[in-house]
mmCIF file of N, CA and C in Angstrom:
data_model
loop_
_atom_site.group_PDB
_atom_site.id
_atom_site.type_symbol
_atom_site.label_atom_id
_atom_site.label_comp_id
_atom_site.label_asym_id
_atom_site.label_seq_id
_atom_site.Cartn_x
_atom_site.Cartn_y
_atom_site.Cartn_z
ATOM 1 N N MET A 29 1.030 -1.091 0.109
ATOM 2 C CA MET A 29 -0.084 0.181 0.032
ATOM 3 C C MET A 29 1.138 1.345 -0.057
ATOM 4 N N SER A 30 2.138 1.145 0.723
ATOM 5 C CA SER A 30 2.433 2.294 0.820
ATOM 6 C C SER A 30 3.359 2.669 -0.666
ATOM 7 N N LEU A 31 3.304 1.266 -1.508
ATOM 8 C CA LEU A 31 3.801 1.943 -2.675
ATOM 9 C C LEU A 31 2.772 2.485 -3.641
ATOM 10 N N SER A 32 1.585 2.155 -3.312
ATOM 11 C CA SER A 32 0.789 2.761 -4.436
ATOM 12 C C SER A 32 0.113 4.426 -3.855
ATOM 13 N N ARG A 33 0.768 4.370 -2.385
ATOM 14 C CA ARG A 33 0.552 6.046 -1.567
ATOM 15 C C ARG A 33 1.625 6.502 -2.263
ATOM 16 N N ASN A 34 2.705 6.089 -2.275
ATOM 17 C CA ASN A 34 3.901 6.805 -2.552
ATOM 18 C C ASN A 34 3.780 7.402 -4.062
ATOM 19 N N ARG A 35 3.043 6.075 -5.002
ATOM 20 C CA ARG A 35 3.088 6.584 -6.493
ATOM 21 C C ARG A 35 2.124 7.472 -6.653
ATOM 22 N N TRP A 36 1.087 7.561 -5.748
ATOM 23 C CA TRP A 36 -0.389 8.869 -6.517
ATOM 24 C C TRP A 36 0.446 10.080 -5.692
ATOM 25 N N ILE A 37 1.326 9.893 -4.924
ATOM 26 C CA ILE A 37 1.816 11.368 -4.313
ATOM 27 C C ILE A 37 2.855 11.594 -5.614
ATOM 28 N N SER A 38 3.806 10.831 -6.042
ATOM 29 C CA SER A 38 4.434 11.067 -7.075
ATOM 30 C C SER A 38 3.847 11.421 -8.198
ATOM 31 N N LEU A 39 2.806 11.108 -9.045
ATOM 32 C CA LEU A 39 2.158 11.339 -9.934
ATOM 33 C C LEU A 39 1.232 12.389 -9.896
ATOM 34 N N SER A 40 0.822 12.937 -8.502
ATOM 35 C CA SER A 40 -0.158 14.008 -8.499
ATOM 36 C C SER A 40 1.089 15.178 -8.361
ATOM 37 N N VAL A 41 2.436 15.308 -8.317
ATOM 38 C CA VAL A 41 3.697 16.232 -7.927
ATOM 39 C C VAL A 41 3.952 16.642 -9.640
ATOM 40 N N VAL A 42 4.140 15.358 -9.851
ATOM 41 C CA VAL A 42 4.208 15.300 -11.445
ATOM 42 C C VAL A 42 3.248 15.660 -12.372
ATOM 43 N N ALA A 43 1.631 15.560 -12.370
ATOM 44 C CA ALA A 43 1.165 16.374 -12.574
ATOM 45 C C ALA A 43 0.828 18.077 -12.481
ATOM 46 N N GLY A 44 1.328 18.161 -11.300
ATOM 47 C CA GLY A 44 1.293 19.376 -10.741
ATOM 48 C C GLY A 44 2.225 20.702 -11.289
ATOM 49 N N LEU A 45 3.435 19.721 -11.771
ATOM 50 C CA LEU A 45 4.565 20.473 -12.416
ATOM 51 C C LEU A 45 3.978 20.395 -13.572
ATOM 52 N N ALA A 46 3.344 19.407 -14.157
ATOM 53 C CA ALA A 46 3.172 19.649 -15.812
ATOM 54 C C ALA A 46 2.361 21.049 -16.052
ATOM 55 N N ILE A 47 1.342 21.067 -14.982
ATOM 56 C CA ILE A 47 0.037 21.798 -15.379
ATOM 57 C C ILE A 47 0.788 23.258 -14.962
ATOM 58 N N GLY A 48 2.083 23.681 -13.977
ATOM 59 C CA GLY A 48 2.992 24.543 -14.038
ATOM 60 C C GLY A 48 3.373 25.108 -14.662
ATOM 61 N N ALA A 49 4.344 24.374 -15.691
ATOM 62 C CA ALA A 49 5.237 24.420 -16.505
ATOM 63 C C ALA A 49 4.392 24.767 -17.973
ATOM 64 N N SER A 50 3.030 24.474 -18.199
ATOM 65 C CA SER A 50 2.366 24.502 -19.330
ATOM 66 C C SER A 50 1.743 25.891 -19.397
ATOM 67 N N THR A 51 1.877 26.667 -18.410
ATOM 68 C CA THR A 51 1.366 27.710 -18.453
ATOM 69 C C THR A 51 2.707 28.680 -18.241
ATOM 70 N N ALA A 52 3.777 28.464 -17.754
ATOM 71 C CA ALA A 52 5.062 29.404 -17.987
ATOM 72 C C ALA A 52 5.436 28.889 -19.596
ATOM 73 N N ALA A 53 5.314 28.050 -19.899
ATOM 74 C CA ALA A 53 5.768 27.749 -21.144
ATOM 75 C C ALA A 53 5.215 29.315 -22.529
ATOM 76 N N PHE A 54 3.529 29.440 -22.148
ATOM 77 C CA PHE A 54 3.010 30.213 -22.791
ATOM 78 C C PHE A 54 3.077 31.860 -22.609
ATOM 79 N N ALA A 55 3.602 31.859 -21.373
ATOM 80 C CA ALA A 55 4.404 33.457 -20.908
ATOM 81 C C ALA A 55 5.120 34.105 -21.981
ATOM 82 N N HIS A 56 5.111 34.795 -22.683
ATOM 83 C CA HIS A 56 6.017 35.666 -23.537
ATOM 84 C C HIS A 56 5.492 37.135 -23.792
ATOM 85 N N VAL A 57 6.585 37.693 -24.171
ATOM 86 C CA VAL A 57 6.149 39.330 -24.468
ATOM 87 C C VAL A 57 6.131 39.320 -25.882
ATOM 88 N N ASP A 58 5.086 40.195 -26.481
ATOM 89 C CA ASP A 58 4.627 40.314 -27.535
ATOM 90 C C ASP A 58 5.292 42.213 -28.071
ATOM 91 N N VAL A 59 6.132 42.429 -28.985
ATOM 92 C CA VAL A 59 6.497 43.662 -29.302
ATOM 93 C C VAL A 59 6.116 43.251 -30.878
ATOM 94 N N GLY A 60 5.590 44.753 -31.553
ATOM 95 C CA GLY A 60 5.016 44.545 -33.039
ATOM 96 C C GLY A 60 5.299 46.053 -33.232
ATOM 97 N N VAL A 61 5.958 45.838 -34.529
ATOM 98 C CA VAL A 61 5.649 47.468 -34.693
ATOM 99 C C VAL A 61 5.042 47.342 -36.332
ATOM 100 N N ASN A 62 3.900 48.367 -36.326
ATOM 101 C CA ASN A 62 2.919 47.989 -37.889
ATOM 102 C C ASN A 62 3.170 49.604 -38.156
ATOM 103 N N ILE A 63 3.714 49.462 -39.289
ATOM 104 C CA ILE A 63 3.399 50.936 -40.158
ATOM 105 C C ILE A 63 2.637 50.271 -41.412
ATOM 106 N N GLY A 64 1.255 50.897 -41.233
ATOM 107 C CA GLY A 64 -0.085 50.458 -42.086
ATOM 108 C C GLY A 64 -0.151 51.658 -42.768
ATOM 109 N N VAL A 65 -0.978 51.203 -44.593
ATOM 110 C CA VAL A 65 -1.513 51.931 -44.909
ATOM 111 C C VAL A 65 -3.057 52.309 -44.124
ATOM 112 N N PRO A 66 -3.757 53.650 -44.270
ATOM 113 C CA PRO A 66 -4.627 53.796 -43.876
ATOM 114 C C PRO A 66 -5.808 53.170 -44.670
ATOM 115 N N GLY A 67 -7.011 52.717 -43.635
ATOM 116 C CA GLY A 67 -8.130 52.440 -45.146
ATOM 117 C C GLY A 67 -8.813 53.347 -45.559
ATOM 118 N N ILE A 68 -9.763 52.777 -46.421
ATOM 119 C CA ILE A 68 -10.149 53.584 -47.632
ATOM 120 C C ILE A 68 -11.504 54.181 -47.060
ATOM 121 N N ALA A 69 -11.617 55.346 -46.775
ATOM 122 C CA ALA A 69 -12.541 56.240 -46.306
ATOM 123 C C ALA A 69 -13.530 56.770 -47.784
ATOM 124 N N VAL A 70 -14.769 56.530 -47.866
ATOM 125 C CA VAL A 70 -15.663 57.263 -48.807
ATOM 126 C C VAL A 70 -16.481 57.875 -48.372
ATOM 127 N N ALA A 71 -16.116 59.306 -48.527
ATOM 128 C CA ALA A 71 -17.136 60.465 -47.972
ATOM 129 C C ALA A 71 -18.582 60.413 -48.962
ATOM 130 N N PRO A 72 -19.256 60.950 -48.408
ATOM 131 C CA PRO A 72 -20.763 61.127 -49.543
ATOM 132 C C PRO A 72 -20.428 62.515 -50.668
ATOM 133 N N ALA A 73 -21.221 62.338 -51.617
ATOM 134 C CA ALA A 73 -20.613 63.047 -52.646
ATOM 135 C C ALA A 73 -20.840 64.540 -52.180
ATOM 136 N N VAL A 74 -20.208 65.897 -52.606
ATOM 137 C CA VAL A 74 -20.672 67.204 -51.902
ATOM 138 C C VAL A 74 -22.081 67.540 -53.115
ATOM 139 N N VAL A 75 -22.742 68.109 -52.220
ATOM 140 C CA VAL A 75 -24.072 68.507 -52.947
ATOM 141 C C VAL A 75 -23.734 70.068 -52.617
ATOM 142 N N GLU A 76 -23.848 70.903 -53.965
ATOM 143 C CA GLU A 76 -23.874 72.515 -53.608
ATOM 144 C C GLU A 76 -25.220 73.155 -53.568
ATOM 145 N N ALA A 77 -25.805 73.510 -52.422
ATOM 146 C CA ALA A 77 -27.029 74.127 -52.858
ATOM 147 C C ALA A 77 -27.213 75.488 -52.717
ATOM 148 N N PRO A 78 -28.126 75.987 -53.315
ATOM 149 C CA PRO A 78 -27.818 77.861 -53.793
ATOM 150 C C PRO A 78 -28.183 78.265 -52.430
ATOM 151 N N PRO A 79 -27.521 79.129 -52.349
ATOM 152 C CA PRO A 79 -27.423 79.932 -50.993
ATOM 153 C C PRO A 79 -29.037 80.115 -50.810
ATOM 154 N N PRO A 80 -29.237 80.697 -49.058
ATOM 155 C CA PRO A 80 -30.771 81.055 -49.031
ATOM 156 C C PRO A 80 -30.903 82.267 -49.629
ATOM 157 N N PRO A 81 -32.245 82.554 -49.875
ATOM 158 C CA PRO A 81 -32.616 84.188 -50.560
ATOM 159 C C PRO A 81 -32.215 85.045 -48.999
ATOM 160 N N PRO A 82 -32.155 86.358 -49.476
ATOM 161 C CA PRO A 82 -32.022 86.847 -48.428
ATOM 162 C C PRO A 82 -33.300 87.442 -47.716
ATOM 163 N N VAL A 83 -32.898 87.827 -46.665
ATOM 164 C CA VAL A 83 -33.933 88.275 -45.702
ATOM 165 C C VAL A 83 -33.754 89.784 -45.219
ATOM 166 N N TYR A 84 -34.892 90.306 -46.038
ATOM 167 C CA TYR A 84 -35.338 91.586 -45.367
ATOM 168 C C TYR A 84 -36.599 92.031 -44.432
ATOM 169 N N VAL A 85 -35.664 92.808 -43.507
ATOM 170 C CA VAL A 85 -36.503 92.721 -42.477
ATOM 171 C C VAL A 85 -36.914 94.271 -42.496
ATOM 172 N N GLN A 86 -38.487 94.544 -41.998
ATOM 173 C CA GLN A 86 -38.754 96.095 -41.735
ATOM 174 C C GLN A 86 -38.018 96.856 -40.749
ATOM 175 N N PRO A 87 -37.239 97.798 -40.732
ATOM 176 C CA PRO A 87 -36.580 98.665 -39.908
ATOM 177 C C PRO A 87 -37.749 99.016 -38.738
ATOM 178 N N ALA A 88 -37.319 98.930 -37.797
ATOM 179 C CA ALA A 88 -38.626 99.236 -36.448
ATOM 180 C C ALA A 88 -38.480 100.760 -36.703
ATOM 181 N N PRO A 89 -40.284 101.075 -36.245
ATOM 182 C CA PRO A 89 -40.530 102.587 -36.265
ATOM 183 C C PRO A 89 -39.501 103.427 -35.608
ATOM 184 N N VAL A 90 -39.343 104.716 -35.741
ATOM 185 C CA VAL A 90 -38.373 105.341 -35.009
ATOM 186 C C VAL A 90 -39.793 106.427 -34.217
ATOM 187 N N TYR A 91 -39.955 106.464 -33.234
ATOM 188 C CA TYR A 91 -41.175 107.558 -32.612
ATOM 189 C C TYR A 91 -40.322 108.591 -32.136
ATOM 190 N N ALA A 92 -40.641 109.865 -32.159
ATOM 191 C CA ALA A 92 -40.106 111.205 -31.780
ATOM 192 C C ALA A 92 -41.292 111.846 -30.942
ATOM 193 N N PRO A 93 -41.240 112.310 -30.192
ATOM 194 C CA PRO A 93 -42.400 113.209 -29.795
ATOM 195 C C PRO A 93 -42.877 114.456 -30.367
ATOM 196 N N PRO A 94 -43.783 114.617 -30.466
ATOM 197 C CA PRO A 94 -44.287 115.463 -31.366
ATOM 198 C C PRO A 94 -43.397 117.041 -30.952
ATOM 199 N N PRO A 95 -42.958 118.278 -31.839
ATOM 200 C CA PRO A 95 -42.685 119.566 -31.032
ATOM 201 C C PRO A 95 -43.702 120.105 -30.268
ATOM 202 N N PRO A 96 -42.652 120.849 -28.962
ATOM 203 C CA PRO A 96 -43.691 121.680 -28.389
ATOM 204 C C PRO A 96 -44.556 122.808 -29.394
ATOM 205 N N ALA A 97 -45.847 122.940 -28.674
ATOM 206 C CA ALA A 97 -46.458 123.694 -29.274
ATOM 207 C C ALA A 97 -45.929 125.216 -28.633
ATOM 208 N N VAL A 98 -46.053 126.131 -29.717
ATOM 209 C CA VAL A 98 -45.666 127.610 -29.234
ATOM 210 C C VAL A 98 -46.840 128.517 -29.399
ATOM 211 N N VAL A 99 -47.532 129.211 -28.097
ATOM 212 C CA VAL A 99 -48.728 129.779 -28.385
ATOM 213 C C VAL A 99 -48.425 131.118 -27.676
ATOM 214 N N ILE A 100 -48.488 132.030 -29.046
ATOM 215 C CA ILE A 100 -48.353 133.501 -28.457
ATOM 216 C C ILE A 100 -49.507 134.241 -27.891
ATOM 217 N N ALA A 101 -49.913 134.385 -26.429
ATOM 218 C CA ALA A 101 -51.482 135.006 -26.304
ATOM 219 C C ALA A 101 -51.218 136.305 -26.493
ATOM 220 N N PRO A 102 -52.810 136.900 -26.786
ATOM 221 C CA PRO A 102 -52.618 138.875 -27.223
ATOM 222 C C PRO A 102 -52.492 139.039 -26.212
ATOM 223 N N GLY A 103 -51.755 140.131 -25.710
ATOM 224 C CA GLY A 103 -51.137 141.114 -24.733
ATOM 225 C C GLY A 103 -49.942 141.967 -24.568
ATOM 226 N N TRP A 104 -49.528 142.160 -23.640
ATOM 227 C CA TRP A 104 -48.191 143.144 -23.828
ATOM 228 C C TRP A 104 -47.341 142.297 -23.159
ATOM 229 N N TYR A 105 -46.465 142.283 -24.324
ATOM 230 C CA TYR A 105 -45.015 142.007 -24.190
ATOM 231 C C TYR A 105 -43.966 142.791 -24.082
ATOM 232 N N GLY A 106 -43.341 143.324 -22.785
ATOM 233 C CA GLY A 106 -42.455 144.494 -22.708
ATOM 234 C C GLY A 106 -43.530 145.730 -22.954
ATOM 235 N N ASP A 107 -42.649 146.674 -23.734
ATOM 236 C CA ASP A 107 -43.308 147.661 -24.300
ATOM 237 C C ASP A 107 -44.071 147.661 -25.621
ATOM 238 N N ARG A 108 -44.690 146.885 -26.126
ATOM 239 C CA ARG A 108 -45.361 146.468 -27.372
ATOM 240 C C ARG A 108 -46.238 145.164 -26.972
ATOM 241 N N TYR A 109 -47.471 145.927 -27.837
ATOM 242 C CA TYR A 109 -48.476 144.817 -27.855
ATOM 243 C C TYR A 109 -48.703 143.911 -28.562
ATOM 244 N N TYR A 110 -49.428 142.231 -28.605
ATOM 245 C CA TYR A 110 -49.467 141.773 -29.674
ATOM 246 C C TYR A 110 -51.078 141.530 -30.007
ATOM 247 N N ASP A 111 -51.512 141.602 -30.823
ATOM 248 C CA ASP A 111 -52.751 141.191 -30.943
ATOM 249 C C ASP A 111 -53.380 139.766 -31.434
ATOM 250 N N GLY A 112 -52.544 139.300 -32.017
ATOM 251 C CA GLY A 112 -52.382 138.010 -32.239
ATOM 252 C C GLY A 112 -52.197 137.954 -34.112
ATOM 253 N N ARG A 113 -51.792 139.365 -34.501
ATOM 254 C CA ARG A 113 -51.455 139.131 -35.926
ATOM 255 C C ARG A 113 -50.387 139.977 -35.803
ATOM 256 N N ARG A 114 -50.037 140.911 -35.176
ATOM 257 C CA ARG A 114 -48.653 141.848 -35.290
ATOM 258 C C ARG A 114 -48.590 142.162 -33.954
ATOM 259 N N TYR A 115 -47.042 142.716 -34.009
ATOM 260 C CA TYR A 115 -46.793 143.625 -32.575
ATOM 261 C C TYR A 115 -46.707 145.089 -33.049
ATOM 262 N N TRP A 116 -47.640 145.884 -31.436
ATOM 263 C CA TRP A 116 -48.201 147.186 -31.982
ATOM 264 C C TRP A 116 -47.069 147.762 -30.869
ATOM 265 N N GLU A 117 -46.335 148.923 -30.985
ATOM 266 C CA GLU A 117 -45.667 149.792 -30.482
ATOM 267 C C GLU A 117 -46.768 150.508 -29.157
ATOM 268 N N ARG A 118 -46.488 150.970 -28.048
ATOM 269 C CA ARG A 118 -47.546 151.628 -27.576
ATOM 270 C C ARG A 118 -48.230 152.985 -28.221
ATOM 271 N N ARG A 119 -47.322 153.656 -28.645
ATOM 272 C CA ARG A 119 -48.007 155.206 -29.141
ATOM 273 C C ARG A 119 -48.967 154.490 -30.369
ATOM 274 N N GLU A 120 -48.225 153.912 -31.331
ATOM 275 C CA GLU A 120 -48.944 152.885 -32.473
ATOM 276 C C GLU A 120 -50.254 152.443 -32.070
ATOM 277 N N TRP A 121 -50.573 151.585 -30.644
ATOM 278 C CA TRP A 121 -51.392 150.872 -30.574
ATOM 279 C C TRP A 121 -52.527 151.962 -30.095
ATOM 280 N N GLU A 122 -52.075 153.318 -29.172
ATOM 281 C CA GLU A 122 -53.311 153.941 -28.467
ATOM 282 C C GLU A 122 -53.580 154.872 -29.446
ATOM 283 N N ARG A 123 -52.899 155.104 -30.884
ATOM 284 C CA ARG A 123 -53.363 156.056 -31.716
ATOM 285 C C ARG A 123 -54.372 155.138 -32.932
ATOM 286 N N HIS A 124 -53.872 153.768 -32.956
ATOM 287 C CA HIS A 124 -54.837 152.936 -33.509
ATOM 288 C C HIS A 124 -56.107 153.025 -32.803
ATOM 289 N N HIS A 125 -56.073 152.641 -31.477
ATOM 290 C CA HIS A 125 -57.457 152.592 -30.525
ATOM 291 C C HIS A 125 -58.180 153.961 -30.439
ATOM 292 N N ASP A 126 -57.375 154.988 -30.443
ATOM 293 C CA ASP A 126 -58.240 155.973 -29.798
ATOM 294 C C ASP A 126 -59.462 156.246 -30.969
ATOM 295 N N GLU A 127 -59.386 155.643 -32.439
ATOM 296 C CA GLU A 127 -60.637 155.997 -33.399
ATOM 297 C C GLU A 127 -62.039 154.792 -32.425
ATOM 298 N N TRP A 128 -61.243 153.867 -31.930
ATOM 299 C CA TRP A 128 -62.273 153.026 -31.342
ATOM 300 C C TRP A 128 -62.940 153.560 -30.380
ATOM 301 N N ARG A 129 -61.911 153.922 -29.620
ATOM 302 C CA ARG A 129 -62.363 154.550 -28.375
ATOM 303 C C ARG A 129 -63.388 156.203 -28.620
ATOM 304 N N ASP A 130 -63.107 156.767 -29.553
ATOM 305 C CA ASP A 130 -63.381 157.989 -29.928
ATOM 306 C C ASP A 130 -65.114 157.750 -30.587
ATOM 307 N N ALA A 131 -65.590 156.430 -31.204
ATOM 308 C CA ALA A 131 -66.612 155.969 -31.471
ATOM 309 C C ALA A 131 -67.742 155.560 -30.439
ATOM 310 N N ARG A 132 -67.019 155.137 -29.292
ATOM 311 C CA ARG A 132 -67.856 155.005 -27.476
ATOM 312 C C ARG A 132 -68.582 156.501 -26.972
ATOM 313 N N GLY A 133 -67.435 157.075 -27.206
ATOM 314 C CA GLY A 133 -67.465 158.122 -26.641
ATOM 315 C C GLY A 133 -66.228 158.317 -25.408
ATOM 316 N N PRO A 134 -66.427 159.168 -24.920
ATOM 317 C CA PRO A 134 -64.910 159.171 -23.651
ATOM 318 C C PRO A 134 -65.261 158.644 -22.794
ATOM 319 N N HIS A 135 -64.390 157.832 -22.430
ATOM 320 C CA HIS A 135 -64.054 156.435 -21.548
ATOM 321 C C HIS A 135 -65.990 156.011 -21.080
ATOM 322 N N ARG A 136 -66.657 155.121 -22.352
ATOM 323 C CA ARG A 136 -67.639 154.585 -21.999
ATOM 324 C C ARG A 136 -67.444 153.031 -22.330
ATOM 325 N N ASP A 137 -68.051 152.466 -21.378
ATOM 326 C CA ASP A 137 -68.169 151.085 -21.775
ATOM 327 C C ASP A 137 -69.284 150.259 -21.132
ATOM 328 N N TRP A 138 -69.510 149.024 -21.197
ATOM 329 C CA TRP A 138 -70.458 148.815 -20.634
ATOM 330 C C TRP A 138 -70.679 148.677 -18.963
ATOM 331 N N HIS A 139 -69.503 148.756 -18.692
ATOM 332 C CA HIS A 139 -69.966 149.237 -16.845
ATOM 333 C C HIS A 139 -70.377 150.424 -16.707
ATOM 334 N N ASP A 140 -70.177 151.465 -17.207
ATOM 335 C CA ASP A 140 -70.652 152.935 -17.219
ATOM 336 C C ASP A 140 -71.901 153.004 -17.005
ATOM 337 N N ASN A 141 -72.535 151.918 -18.332
ATOM 338 C CA ASN A 141 -74.023 152.272 -18.492
ATOM 339 C C ASN A 141 -74.997 151.503 -17.220
ATOM 340 N N ASP A 142 -74.387 150.916 -16.610
ATOM 341 C CA ASP A 142 -75.108 149.850 -15.641
ATOM 342 C C ASP A 142 -76.161 149.357 -16.249
ATOM 343 N N TRP A 143 -75.848 148.694 -17.791
ATOM 344 C CA TRP A 143 -76.654 147.539 -18.485
ATOM 345 C C TRP A 143 -76.714 146.316 -18.382
ATOM 346 N N HIS A 144 -75.624 146.154 -17.703
ATOM 347 C CA HIS A 144 -75.460 144.664 -17.351
ATOM 348 C C HIS A 144 -75.949 144.172 -16.103
ATOM 349 N N ASP A 145 -76.738 145.014 -15.396
ATOM 350 C CA ASP A 145 -77.837 144.401 -14.101
ATOM 351 C C ASP A 145 -78.621 145.130 -14.473
ATOM 352 N N ASN A 146 -78.755 145.885 -15.277
ATOM 353 C CA ASN A 146 -80.316 146.655 -15.391
ATOM 354 C C ASN A 146 -80.596 147.322 -14.052
ATOM 355 N N GLY A 147 -79.904 147.954 -13.234
ATOM 356 C CA GLY A 147 -80.187 148.338 -12.112
ATOM 357 C C GLY A 147 -80.965 147.683 -10.987
ATOM 358 N N TRP A 148 -80.849 146.360 -11.352
ATOM 359 C CA TRP A 148 -81.314 145.356 -10.613
ATOM 360 C C TRP A 148 -80.965 145.391 -9.126
ATOM 361 N N HIS A 149 -79.847 145.679 -8.641
ATOM 362 C CA HIS A 149 -79.161 145.425 -7.784
ATOM 363 C C HIS A 149 -79.129 146.974 -6.963
ATOM 364 N N GLY A 150 -79.697 147.870 -7.992
ATOM 365 C CA GLY A 150 -79.310 149.097 -7.139
ATOM 366 C C GLY A 150 -77.482 149.340 -6.900
ATOM 367 N N HIS A 151 -76.496 149.248 -7.353
ATOM 368 C CA HIS A 151 -75.290 149.638 -6.896
ATOM 369 C C HIS A 151 -74.730 150.698 -7.439
ATOM 370 N N GLY A 152 -75.303 151.119 -8.660
ATOM 371 C CA GLY A 152 -74.491 151.808 -9.390
ATOM 372 C C GLY A 152 -73.512 151.788 -10.040
ATOM 373 N N HIS A 153 -72.610 152.706 -9.589
ATOM 374 C CA HIS A 153 -70.908 152.786 -10.159
ATOM 375 C C HIS A 153 -70.003 152.289 -9.105
ATOM 376 N N ASP A 154 -70.023 151.517 -8.031
ATOM 377 C CA ASP A 154 -69.601 151.344 -6.682
ATOM 378 C C ASP A 154 -69.344 149.969 -6.609
ATOM 379 N N HIS A 155 -69.898 149.086 -7.509
ATOM 380 C CA HIS A 155 -69.248 147.748 -7.848
ATOM 381 C C HIS A 155 -68.022 147.542 -8.365
#
């Protein structure tokens, strides 16, 4: 029995060495230098399309405030009177309006005649 036992042990040792030796036999270092030609690349055919038509955009509206209103009201401006049509010098204006004043009489206007209240209040000239 001992022979068969020794025999089994020796066979297992030989089998283990054989397995270890086979993996060591395949261990190697690979060094490769490859100078290759690139592969053939085929691109799709070039298709030239006409450029897109130009796009015309209406410019944005420009808003400006209206110019300021200039109003010159009738009245005296310094030593001149403006009646809506022209400027009058004081002497010129008085001479022009003397005719109008003379047509009504000396210093007579509607206040002097008391016609505006028809004497209703009885105030006379002291209002």
